[in-house]
CSV table of C-alpha atoms and ligand atoms in Angstrom, one decimal:
chain,number,residue,atom,x,y,z
A,1,MET,CA,8.6,14.4,18.5
A,2,ALA,CA,6.1,12.0,17.0
A,3,ASN,CA,6.7,9.2,14.6
A,4,VAL,CA,4.4,9.0,11.6
A,5,ALA,CA,2.6,6.1,10.0
A,6,VAL,CA,1.4,6.7,6.4
A,7,ILE,CA,-1.4,4.5,5.0
A,8,GLY,CA,-3.7,4.6,2.0
A,9,ALA,CA,-7.3,5.5,2.7
A,10,GLN,CA,-9.0,4.1,-0.4
A,11,TRP,CA,-8.0,1.1,-2.5
A,12,GLY,CA,-4.4,1.9,-3.0
A,13,ASP,CA,-2.4,4.0,-5.6
A,14,GLU,CA,-3.3,7.2,-3.8
A,15,GLY,CA,0.0,8.8,-4.7
A,16,LYS,CA,1.7,7.6,-1.5
A,17,GLY,CA,5.2,7.7,-3.2
A,18,LYS,CA,5.4,11.4,-3.3
A,19,VAL,CA,4.1,12.0,0.2
A,20,VAL,CA,6.2,9.2,1.7
A,21,ASP,CA,9.3,10.6,-0.1
A,22,TRP,CA,8.7,14.1,1.4
A,23,LEU,CA,8.2,12.6,4.9
A,24,ALA,CA,11.2,10.3,4.4
A,25,SER,CA,13.4,13.2,3.8
A,26,ARG,CA,12.5,14.4,7.3
A,27,ALA,CA,12.8,11.0,9.0
A,28,ASP,CA,15.8,9.0,10.2
A,29,ILE,CA,14.4,5.5,9.6
A,30,VAL,CA,11.8,4.3,7.2
A,31,VAL,CA,10.0,1.0,8.0
A,32,ARG,CA,7.8,-1.2,5.8
A,33,PHE,CA,5.5,-3.2,8.0
A,34,GLN,CA,3.1,-5.2,5.8
A,35,GLY,CA,2.5,-6.4,2.3
A,36,GLY,CA,5.2,-7.4,-0.1
A,37,HIS,CA,6.2,-6.8,-3.7
A,38,ASN,CA,2.6,-6.3,-4.6
A,39,ALA,CA,3.0,-2.7,-3.7
A,40,GLY,CA,4.4,-0.1,-6.2
A,41,HIS,CA,5.8,3.3,-5.2
A,42,THR,CA,7.1,5.6,-7.8
A,43,LEU,CA,9.6,8.2,-6.6
A,44,VAL,CA,10.9,11.0,-8.8
A,45,VAL,CA,14.1,12.4,-7.4
A,46,GLY,CA,16.0,14.9,-9.6
A,47,ASN,CA,16.3,13.2,-13.0
A,48,GLN,CA,15.9,9.7,-11.7
A,49,THR,CA,12.6,7.8,-11.4
A,50,TYR,CA,12.7,4.9,-8.9
A,51,LYS,CA,10.1,2.2,-8.9
A,52,LEU,CA,10.1,0.5,-5.6
A,53,SER,CA,8.0,-2.5,-4.6
A,54,LEU,CA,9.6,-4.0,-1.5
A,55,LEU,CA,12.3,-1.6,-0.5
A,56,PRO,CA,11.4,1.2,2.0
A,57,SER,CA,11.2,4.5,0.2
A,58,GLY,CA,13.7,6.3,2.6
A,59,LEU,CA,16.6,4.5,0.9
A,60,VAL,CA,16.3,6.9,-2.0
A,61,ARG,CA,16.9,9.7,0.5
A,62,GLY,CA,19.9,7.9,2.1
A,63,LYS,CA,17.9,6.9,5.2
A,64,LEU,CA,18.1,3.6,6.9
A,65,GLY,CA,15.4,1.2,5.5
A,66,ILE,CA,13.9,-1.5,7.6
A,67,ILE,CA,11.7,-4.4,6.3
A,68,GLY,CA,9.6,-5.5,9.3
A,69,ASN,CA,8.4,-9.0,10.2
A,70,GLY,CA,4.9,-8.1,8.9
A,71,VAL,CA,6.2,-8.0,5.3
A,72,VAL,CA,6.3,-11.2,3.2
A,73,VAL,CA,9.7,-11.1,1.4
A,74,ASP,CA,10.3,-12.7,-1.9
A,75,PRO,CA,14.1,-13.1,-2.0
A,76,GLU,CA,14.4,-13.1,-5.8
A,77,ALA,CA,12.3,-10.0,-6.1
A,78,LEU,CA,14.3,-8.3,-3.3
A,79,LEU,CA,17.7,-9.0,-4.8
A,80,ALA,CA,16.4,-8.0,-8.3
A,81,GLU,CA,15.1,-4.7,-6.9
A,82,ILE,CA,18.4,-4.1,-5.0
A,83,ALA,CA,20.3,-4.7,-8.2
A,84,ARG,CA,18.0,-2.3,-10.1
A,85,VAL,CA,18.3,0.6,-7.8
A,86,ARG,CA,22.1,0.0,-7.4
A,87,ALA,CA,22.4,0.3,-11.2
A,88,GLN,CA,20.6,3.7,-10.7
A,89,GLY,CA,23.4,4.7,-8.3
A,90,LEU,CA,21.8,4.1,-4.9
A,91,ALA,CA,23.9,2.5,-2.2
A,92,VAL,CA,21.8,-0.4,-0.9
A,93,GLY,CA,23.5,-3.0,1.3
A,94,PRO,CA,23.4,-4.4,4.8
A,95,GLU,CA,24.5,-1.0,6.1
A,96,THR,CA,21.5,0.8,4.7
A,97,LEU,CA,18.9,-2.0,4.7
A,98,ARG,CA,17.9,-4.3,7.6
A,99,ILE,CA,15.3,-7.1,7.4
A,100,ALA,CA,13.5,-8.7,10.3
A,101,GLU,CA,15.0,-12.1,10.9
A,102,ASN,CA,11.5,-13.4,11.5
A,103,ALA,CA,10.0,-12.1,8.2
A,104,PRO,CA,8.3,-14.9,6.2
A,105,LEU,CA,9.6,-15.6,2.7
A,106,ILE,CA,7.7,-15.9,-0.5
A,107,LEU,CA,8.8,-18.8,-2.6
A,108,PRO,CA,8.1,-19.5,-6.3
A,109,LEU,CA,5.4,-22.0,-5.2
A,110,HIS,CA,3.4,-19.2,-3.7
A,111,ALA,CA,3.2,-17.2,-6.9
A,112,ALA,CA,2.3,-20.5,-8.8
A,113,LEU,CA,-0.5,-21.2,-6.4
A,114,ASP,CA,-1.8,-17.6,-6.5
A,115,GLN,CA,-2.0,-17.7,-10.3
A,116,ALA,CA,-3.4,-21.2,-10.5
A,117,ARG,CA,-6.2,-20.3,-8.0
A,118,GLU,CA,-7.0,-17.1,-9.8
A,119,ALA,CA,-7.3,-19.0,-13.1
A,120,ALA,CA,-9.6,-21.5,-11.4
A,121,ARG,CA,-11.8,-18.8,-10.0
A,122,GLY,CA,-12.5,-17.5,-13.6
A,123,ALA,CA,-15.0,-14.7,-13.5
A,124,ARG,CA,-15.0,-14.7,-9.7
A,125,ARG,CA,-11.3,-13.9,-9.6
A,126,ILE,CA,-10.0,-11.4,-7.0
A,127,GLY,CA,-7.6,-9.8,-9.5
A,128,THR,CA,-4.5,-10.3,-7.3
A,129,THR,CA,-1.1,-9.2,-8.5
A,130,GLY,CA,-0.2,-12.9,-8.9
A,131,ARG,CA,2.9,-12.5,-6.8
A,132,GLY,CA,2.1,-15.1,-4.1
A,133,ILE,CA,1.2,-12.6,-1.4
A,134,GLY,CA,-2.0,-14.4,-0.2
A,135,PRO,CA,-0.5,-17.9,-0.1
A,136,ALA,CA,2.6,-16.7,1.7
A,137,TYR,CA,0.5,-15.1,4.5
A,138,GLU,CA,-1.6,-18.3,4.6
A,139,ASP,CA,1.6,-20.3,5.3
A,140,LYS,CA,2.7,-17.8,8.0
A,141,VAL,CA,-0.5,-18.2,10.0
A,142,ALA,CA,-0.6,-22.0,9.3
A,143,ARG,CA,2.9,-22.1,11.0
A,144,ARG,CA,4.7,-23.7,8.0
A,145,ALA,CA,6.4,-20.6,6.5
A,146,ILE,CA,10.1,-20.4,5.9
A,147,ARG,CA,11.4,-17.3,7.6
A,148,LEU,CA,14.5,-15.4,6.9
A,149,ALA,CA,16.4,-16.7,9.9
A,150,ASP,CA,15.6,-20.3,8.8
A,151,LEU,CA,18.1,-19.9,5.9
A,152,GLY,CA,20.9,-20.2,8.5
A,153,GLU,CA,19.7,-23.7,9.7
A,154,PRO,CA,19.9,-26.3,6.9
A,155,GLU,CA,17.9,-28.9,8.9
A,156,THR,CA,15.1,-26.5,9.6
A,157,LEU,CA,15.0,-25.5,6.0
A,158,SER,CA,14.8,-29.1,4.8
A,159,ALA,CA,12.0,-30.1,7.3
A,160,ARG,CA,10.0,-26.9,6.5
A,161,LEU,CA,10.3,-27.6,2.7
A,162,ASP,CA,8.9,-31.1,3.3
A,163,GLU,CA,5.9,-29.7,5.1
A,164,LEU,CA,5.4,-26.9,2.5
A,165,LEU,CA,5.6,-29.2,-0.4
A,166,LEU,CA,3.2,-31.8,1.0
A,167,HIS,CA,0.6,-29.0,1.2
A,168,HIS,CA,1.4,-27.0,-1.9
A,169,ASN,CA,2.1,-29.8,-4.4
A,170,THR,CA,-1.2,-31.5,-3.5
A,171,LEU,CA,-3.0,-28.2,-4.2
A,172,LEU,CA,-1.0,-27.3,-7.3
A,173,GLN,CA,-1.6,-30.8,-8.9
A,174,GLY,CA,-5.3,-30.6,-8.0
A,175,LEU,CA,-5.4,-27.3,-9.9
A,176,GLY,CA,-3.6,-28.8,-12.9
A,177,ALA,CA,-0.3,-26.9,-12.2
A,178,GLU,CA,3.2,-28.3,-12.1
A,179,PRO,CA,4.5,-29.5,-8.7
A,180,PHE,CA,7.8,-28.2,-7.3
A,181,SER,CA,10.9,-30.3,-6.6
A,182,LYS,CA,12.4,-30.2,-3.1
A,183,ASP,CA,15.9,-30.5,-4.4
A,184,VAL,CA,15.6,-27.5,-6.7
A,185,LEU,CA,14.1,-25.3,-4.1
A,186,LEU,CA,16.6,-26.4,-1.4
A,187,ALA,CA,19.5,-25.8,-3.8
A,188,ARG,CA,18.3,-22.3,-4.6
A,189,LEU,CA,17.5,-21.3,-1.0
A,190,THR,CA,21.0,-22.6,-0.1
A,191,GLU,CA,22.5,-20.3,-2.7
A,192,LEU,CA,20.4,-17.4,-1.6
A,193,ALA,CA,21.2,-17.8,2.1
A,194,PRO,CA,24.6,-16.0,2.1
A,195,LEU,CA,23.2,-13.2,0.0
A,196,LEU,CA,20.2,-12.6,2.4
A,197,LEU,CA,21.4,-13.4,5.9
A,198,PRO,CA,23.7,-10.3,6.1
A,199,TYR,CA,20.6,-8.2,6.1
A,200,ALA,CA,18.8,-10.2,8.9
A,201,GLU,CA,18.6,-8.9,12.5
A,202,PRO,CA,16.1,-8.5,15.3
A,203,VAL,CA,14.8,-5.1,13.9
A,204,TRP,CA,12.7,-4.5,17.0
A,205,GLU,CA,15.8,-4.0,19.0
A,206,ARG,CA,17.2,-1.4,16.6
A,207,LEU,CA,13.8,0.3,16.6
A,208,ASP,CA,13.7,0.4,20.3
A,209,GLU,CA,17.2,1.9,20.5
A,210,ALA,CA,16.3,4.5,17.8
A,211,ARG,CA,13.2,5.5,19.7
A,212,ARG,CA,15.0,5.9,22.9
A,213,ALA,CA,17.6,8.1,21.1
A,214,GLY,CA,14.8,10.3,19.8
A,215,ARG,CA,15.1,9.3,16.2
A,216,ARG,CA,12.2,9.9,13.8
A,217,ILE,CA,10.6,6.8,12.4
A,218,LEU,CA,8.4,6.7,9.4
A,219,PHE,CA,6.2,3.6,9.0
A,220,GLU,CA,5.4,3.2,5.4
A,221,GLY,CA,2.1,1.4,4.6
A,222,ALA,CA,1.4,-0.5,1.4
A,223,GLN,CA,-2.0,-1.0,-0.3
A,224,ALA,CA,-4.8,0.7,1.6
A,225,VAL,CA,-7.6,0.5,4.2
A,226,MET,CA,-10.2,-0.8,1.8
A,227,LEU,CA,-7.9,-3.6,0.9
A,228,ASP,CA,-7.4,-4.6,4.5
A,229,VAL,CA,-8.1,-8.2,5.1
A,230,ASP,CA,-10.5,-7.4,7.9
A,231,HIS,CA,-11.8,-3.9,7.2
A,232,GLY,CA,-11.7,-3.9,3.4
A,233,THR,CA,-14.1,-5.1,0.7
A,234,TYR,CA,-13.6,-8.8,1.6
A,235,PRO,CA,-12.8,-11.1,-0.2
A,236,PHE,CA,-11.6,-8.5,-2.8
A,237,VAL,CA,-8.7,-7.5,-0.5
A,238,THR,CA,-5.1,-8.2,0.0
A,239,SER,CA,-4.0,-10.7,2.7
A,240,SER,CA,-2.6,-8.4,5.3
A,241,ASN,CA,-3.9,-5.8,7.7
A,242,THR,CA,-3.2,-2.5,6.1
A,243,VAL,CA,-4.5,-0.2,8.9
A,244,ALA,CA,-2.0,1.8,10.9
A,245,ALA,CA,-2.2,-0.4,14.0
A,246,THR,CA,-0.4,-3.1,12.0
A,247,ALA,CA,2.7,-0.9,12.0
A,248,ALA,CA,3.2,-1.9,15.7
A,249,ALA,CA,2.9,-5.7,15.2
A,250,GLY,CA,4.5,-5.7,11.8
A,251,ALA,CA,7.7,-4.0,13.0
A,252,GLY,CA,7.9,-5.1,16.7
A,253,VAL,CA,7.1,-1.8,18.5
A,254,GLY,CA,4.3,-0.9,20.9
A,255,PRO,CA,1.2,0.9,19.7
A,256,ALA,CA,2.2,4.2,21.2
A,257,ALA,CA,5.4,4.2,19.1
A,258,VAL,CA,3.4,4.4,15.8
A,259,GLY,CA,2.7,8.1,16.3
A,260,THR,CA,0.6,10.3,14.0
A,261,VAL,CA,-1.5,8.4,11.5
A,262,LEU,CA,-1.6,10.1,8.1
A,263,GLY,CA,-4.0,8.8,5.5
A,264,ILE,CA,-3.5,9.4,1.8
A,265,ALA,CA,-6.5,9.9,-0.4
A,266,LYS,CA,-6.9,10.9,-4.0
A,267,ALA,CA,-9.3,13.8,-4.8
A,268,TYR,CA,-11.3,11.2,-6.7
A,269,CYS,CA,-11.1,7.4,-6.4
A,270,THR,CA,-9.5,4.5,-8.2
A,271,ARG,CA,-9.3,0.7,-7.8
A,272,VAL,CA,-7.4,-2.1,-9.6
A,273,GLY,CA,-8.5,-5.7,-9.6
A,274,SER,CA,-12.1,-6.8,-9.0
A,275,GLY,CA,-14.5,-6.0,-6.2
A,276,PRO,CA,-17.2,-3.4,-5.3
A,277,PHE,CA,-16.6,0.2,-6.2
A,278,PRO,CA,-19.9,2.1,-5.7
A,279,THR,CA,-18.8,5.5,-7.1
A,280,GLU,CA,-17.1,3.9,-10.2
A,281,LEU,CA,-17.8,5.8,-13.5
A,282,HIS,CA,-18.2,3.9,-16.7
A,283,ASP,CA,-18.7,7.1,-18.8
A,284,GLU,CA,-16.6,9.8,-20.4
A,285,THR,CA,-15.7,11.4,-17.0
A,286,GLY,CA,-14.3,8.1,-15.8
A,287,ARG,CA,-12.2,7.8,-18.9
A,288,LEU,CA,-11.0,11.4,-18.5
A,289,LEU,CA,-10.0,10.9,-14.9
A,290,GLY,CA,-8.0,7.8,-15.9
A,291,GLU,CA,-6.3,9.5,-18.8
A,292,ARG,CA,-5.4,12.7,-16.9
A,293,GLY,CA,-4.4,10.9,-13.7
A,294,HIS,CA,-2.3,8.4,-15.7
A,295,GLU,CA,-4.2,5.6,-13.9
A,296,PHE,CA,-2.2,2.5,-14.7
A,297,GLY,CA,-0.9,0.1,-12.1
A,298,THR,CA,2.8,0.5,-11.2
A,299,VAL,CA,3.2,-3.2,-10.6
A,300,THR,CA,1.0,-4.8,-13.2
A,301,GLY,CA,0.4,-2.0,-15.7
A,302,ARG,CA,-3.4,-2.7,-15.5
A,303,PRO,CA,-5.7,0.3,-16.2
A,304,ARG,CA,-7.3,1.4,-13.0
A,305,ARG,CA,-11.0,1.8,-12.6
A,306,CYS,CA,-11.9,5.4,-11.8
A,307,GLY,CA,-14.8,7.2,-10.0
A,308,TRP,CA,-15.9,10.0,-7.8
A,309,PHE,CA,-14.5,10.7,-4.4
A,310,ASP,CA,-16.4,8.4,-1.9
A,311,ALA,CA,-16.5,10.3,1.3
A,312,ALA,CA,-18.5,7.6,3.1
A,313,LEU,CA,-15.8,5.1,2.3
A,314,VAL,CA,-12.9,7.4,3.3
A,315,ARG,CA,-14.8,8.3,6.6
A,316,GLN,CA,-15.0,4.6,7.3
A,317,ALA,CA,-11.2,4.3,6.6
A,318,VAL,CA,-10.5,7.3,8.9
A,319,LYS,CA,-12.4,5.6,11.7
A,320,VAL,CA,-11.1,2.0,11.5
A,321,ALA,CA,-7.5,3.1,10.9
A,322,GLY,CA,-7.4,6.0,13.4
A,323,ILE,CA,-6.4,8.5,10.6
A,324,GLN,CA,-5.7,11.9,12.2
A,325,GLY,CA,-4.9,13.8,9.1
A,326,LEU,CA,-5.3,13.4,5.4
A,327,ALA,CA,-3.0,14.1,2.5
A,328,LEU,CA,-5.2,14.8,-0.5
A,329,THR,CA,-3.5,14.1,-3.8
A,330,LYS,CA,-4.1,14.8,-7.5
A,331,LEU,CA,-6.6,17.6,-7.0
A,332,ASP,CA,-5.4,19.0,-10.4
A,333,VAL,CA,-6.9,16.0,-12.2
A,334,LEU,CA,-10.3,17.6,-11.5
A,335,ASP,CA,-9.5,20.9,-13.0
A,336,GLY,CA,-12.0,22.2,-15.5
A,337,LEU,CA,-14.8,19.6,-14.8
A,338,PRO,CA,-18.1,21.6,-14.8
A,339,GLU,CA,-19.4,19.9,-11.6
A,340,LEU,CA,-18.1,17.3,-9.1
A,341,ARG,CA,-19.9,14.6,-7.2
A,342,VAL,CA,-19.0,13.2,-3.8
A,343,GLY,CA,-20.4,10.0,-2.4
A,344,VAL,CA,-21.9,10.7,1.0
A,345,GLY,CA,-23.6,7.3,1.7
A,346,TYR,CA,-25.4,4.4,0.0
A,347,ARG,CA,-28.9,3.2,-0.8
A,348,ILE,CA,-29.1,-0.6,-0.6
A,349,GLY,CA,-32.4,-2.3,-1.2
A,350,GLY,CA,-34.4,0.8,-0.2
A,351,GLU,CA,-32.4,1.4,3.0
A,352,SER,CA,-29.9,4.2,3.6
A,353,PHE,CA,-26.4,3.6,4.9
A,354,ARG,CA,-23.7,5.9,6.0
A,355,HIS,CA,-21.1,3.2,5.6
A,356,LEU,CA,-20.4,0.2,3.3
A,357,PRO,CA,-21.8,-2.9,5.1
A,358,ALA,CA,-19.7,-6.0,5.3
A,359,ALA,CA,-21.9,-8.5,3.4
A,360,PRO,CA,-20.7,-8.9,-0.2
A,361,GLY,CA,-24.3,-8.8,-1.7
A,362,ALA,CA,-25.0,-5.5,0.0
A,363,GLN,CA,-21.6,-4.1,-1.2
A,364,ALA,CA,-22.3,-5.1,-4.7
A,365,ALA,CA,-25.8,-3.6,-4.6
A,366,ALA,CA,-24.7,-0.3,-2.9
A,367,VAL,CA,-25.9,2.7,-5.0
A,368,PRO,CA,-24.1,5.9,-4.0
A,369,VAL,CA,-25.9,8.9,-2.7
A,370,TYR,CA,-24.2,11.9,-4.2
A,371,GLU,CA,-23.8,15.5,-3.2
A,372,THR,CA,-23.0,17.8,-6.2
A,373,LEU,CA,-20.4,20.5,-5.9
A,374,ALA,CA,-19.4,23.2,-8.3
A,375,GLY,CA,-16.3,22.5,-10.4
A,376,TRP,CA,-13.7,25.2,-11.1
A,377,GLN,CA,-12.4,26.7,-14.3
A,378,GLY,CA,-8.9,27.8,-13.2
A,379,SER,CA,-5.9,25.5,-12.6
A,380,THR,CA,-4.8,24.0,-9.3
A,381,ARG,CA,-1.8,22.4,-10.9
A,382,GLY,CA,1.4,23.3,-9.1
A,383,ALA,CA,-0.3,25.5,-6.5
A,384,ARG,CA,1.8,25.9,-3.4
A,385,SER,CA,-0.6,28.0,-1.2
A,386,TRP,CA,-4.4,28.1,-0.5
A,387,ALA,CA,-4.4,31.6,-2.1
A,388,GLU,CA,-3.5,30.1,-5.5
A,389,LEU,CA,-6.5,27.8,-5.5
A,390,PRO,CA,-9.8,28.7,-7.2
A,391,ALA,CA,-12.5,29.3,-4.5
A,392,ALA,CA,-14.5,26.3,-5.7
A,393,ALA,CA,-11.4,24.1,-5.2
A,394,VAL,CA,-11.0,25.3,-1.6
A,395,LYS,CA,-14.7,24.6,-1.0
A,396,TYR,CA,-14.4,21.1,-2.4
A,397,VAL,CA,-11.5,20.3,0.0
A,398,ARG,CA,-13.3,21.9,2.9
A,399,ARG,CA,-16.4,19.8,2.2
A,400,ILE,CA,-14.3,16.7,2.0
A,401,GLU,CA,-12.8,17.4,5.5
A,402,GLU,CA,-16.3,17.8,7.0
A,403,LEU,CA,-17.6,14.6,5.4
A,404,VAL,CA,-14.7,12.4,6.2
A,405,GLU,CA,-14.3,13.9,9.7
A,406,ALA,CA,-10.6,14.5,9.4
A,407,PRO,CA,-8.5,17.5,8.5
A,408,VAL,CA,-6.6,17.7,5.2
A,409,ILE,CA,-3.1,18.5,6.4
A,410,LEU,CA,-1.4,18.2,3.1
A,411,LEU,CA,-2.5,18.9,-0.4
A,412,SER,CA,-0.6,17.7,-3.4
A,413,THR,CA,-1.1,19.6,-6.7
A,414,SER,CA,1.2,17.9,-9.1
A,415,PRO,CA,3.7,15.0,-9.2
A,416,GLU,CA,6.6,17.5,-8.4
A,417,ARG,CA,7.8,17.2,-4.8
A,418,ASP,CA,7.5,20.9,-4.1
A,419,ASP,CA,4.0,21.4,-5.5
A,420,THR,CA,2.5,20.7,-2.1
A,421,ILE,CA,0.4,22.8,0.3
A,422,LEU,CA,1.3,21.9,3.9
A,423,MET,CA,-1.0,22.8,6.7
A,424,ARG,CA,0.6,20.8,9.5
A,425,ASP,CA,3.9,18.8,9.8
A,426,PRO,CA,2.8,15.3,10.9
A,427,PHE,CA,6.1,14.8,12.7
A,428,GLU,CA,5.1,17.6,15.0
A,429,GLY,CA,2.2,15.5,16.1
B,501,IMP,P1,-2.7,-9.3,-3.8
B,501,IMP,O1,-2.2,-8.4,-2.7
B,501,IMP,O2,-1.7,-9.6,-4.9
B,501,IMP,O3,-3.2,-10.6,-3.2
B,501,IMP,O4,-4.0,-8.7,-4.5
B,501,IMP,C1,-5.2,-8.5,-3.8
B,501,IMP,C2,-5.9,-7.2,-4.2
B,501,IMP,O5,-5.1,-6.1,-3.8
B,501,IMP,C3,-6.0,-7.1,-5.7
B,501,IMP,O6,-7.2,-6.4,-6.0
B,501,IMP,C4,-4.8,-6.2,-6.1
B,501,IMP,O7,-5.1,-5.4,-7.3
B,501,IMP,C5,-4.8,-5.3,-4.9
B,501,IMP,N1,-3.5,-4.7,-4.6
B,501,IMP,C6,-2.4,-5.3,-4.1
B,501,IMP,N2,-1.4,-4.4,-4.0
B,501,IMP,C7,-1.8,-3.2,-4.4
B,501,IMP,C8,-1.3,-1.9,-4.5
B,501,IMP,O8,-0.1,-1.7,-4.1
B,501,IMP,N3,-2.1,-0.9,-5.0
B,501,IMP,C9,-3.4,-1.2,-5.4
B,501,IMP,N4,-3.9,-2.4,-5.3
B,501,IMP,C10,-3.2,-3.4,-4.8
């Protein structure tokens, strides 16, 4: 029995929530391995809508949730989210949620620096969620982060705060923002310690045991391949590796334990924040896609930029992340459009490319090369079998498979959990 890693194959918001929820119901353990509370997953279960940012989605299905060491954990955001879902009737506590003892923490100074830097960038801003994700990862690799286990050692905490504040207060003051007081931070972390430490453990050990006992593990990615700090549209990316390989390092398991890699892609494309988006539409069709697809950020509420499906981009994501099968979502949003376009490559300064080059100038200048496909008049909404789909919709999906060089193994035709066409169960490998 394989484990499964689920990752976004575009710029995020591909509708991971629904797919992850379906997979979580078939898993024993759900693990978050990167990102932080910049992610937003909406899960509709019965008459309840859960909006999760940091908690693994499996909790909603009563499965053990694990937050791996690759995640940056904001204690205040975590406790607030736990309180929110508890108020909705979910049992979340140390019995159902475990957090890697070596996970780095996000402190208020990280969000302050994130926001101050974005303000200073002006028109060149990245469009971050402002939640301190980037600065927290920077502190991790700079070896000055406070990690969950440090909350149990007052001397470590005090020494780490000295080092952190030396760095951050200098920067914050340089950017015209308020510095932070060590006493205030230390007092708050001391208050938080007994609330958080009961969740802490070496999760790698639990995952190793689970694996040996034949338990099914679902690795739940956040953001998406084109926001990966190495493989994405740098610098307009998040600060973690979002590819499936990160599931191993970000949870403390070997690469072979990650299992089947499932990529999620929308039948069109969206992006929030700044950065290149070659197939973006600034016309009526773009507006229509946004309206029909309810394209507003879960975390920040920002309207998403919309455009045609970019097969060259998704093919690149398939290759760099080792995606073995795709879940294609929101096909119904394209219903009734007279014709559809799919990006198959780019023209940049008179040259043809099958991929998006790394240099920012080239990315900004990339003009998509389109293939035009027939639209369909009938509805795909709620379809649960291929037979229910209009012929042109089947053709569209088949053409996408050819272009991205990966099979579509799951097709989602509405936000409802059961409106799904499943070709292959990823847990079966
Ligand atoms: P950060 O992760 O807050 O540093 O933001 C960096 C970039 O990633 C920005 O363009 C954000 O809009 C984008 N981003 C971060 N998290 C998500 C997500 O869950 N979905 C879509 N975009 C995201």
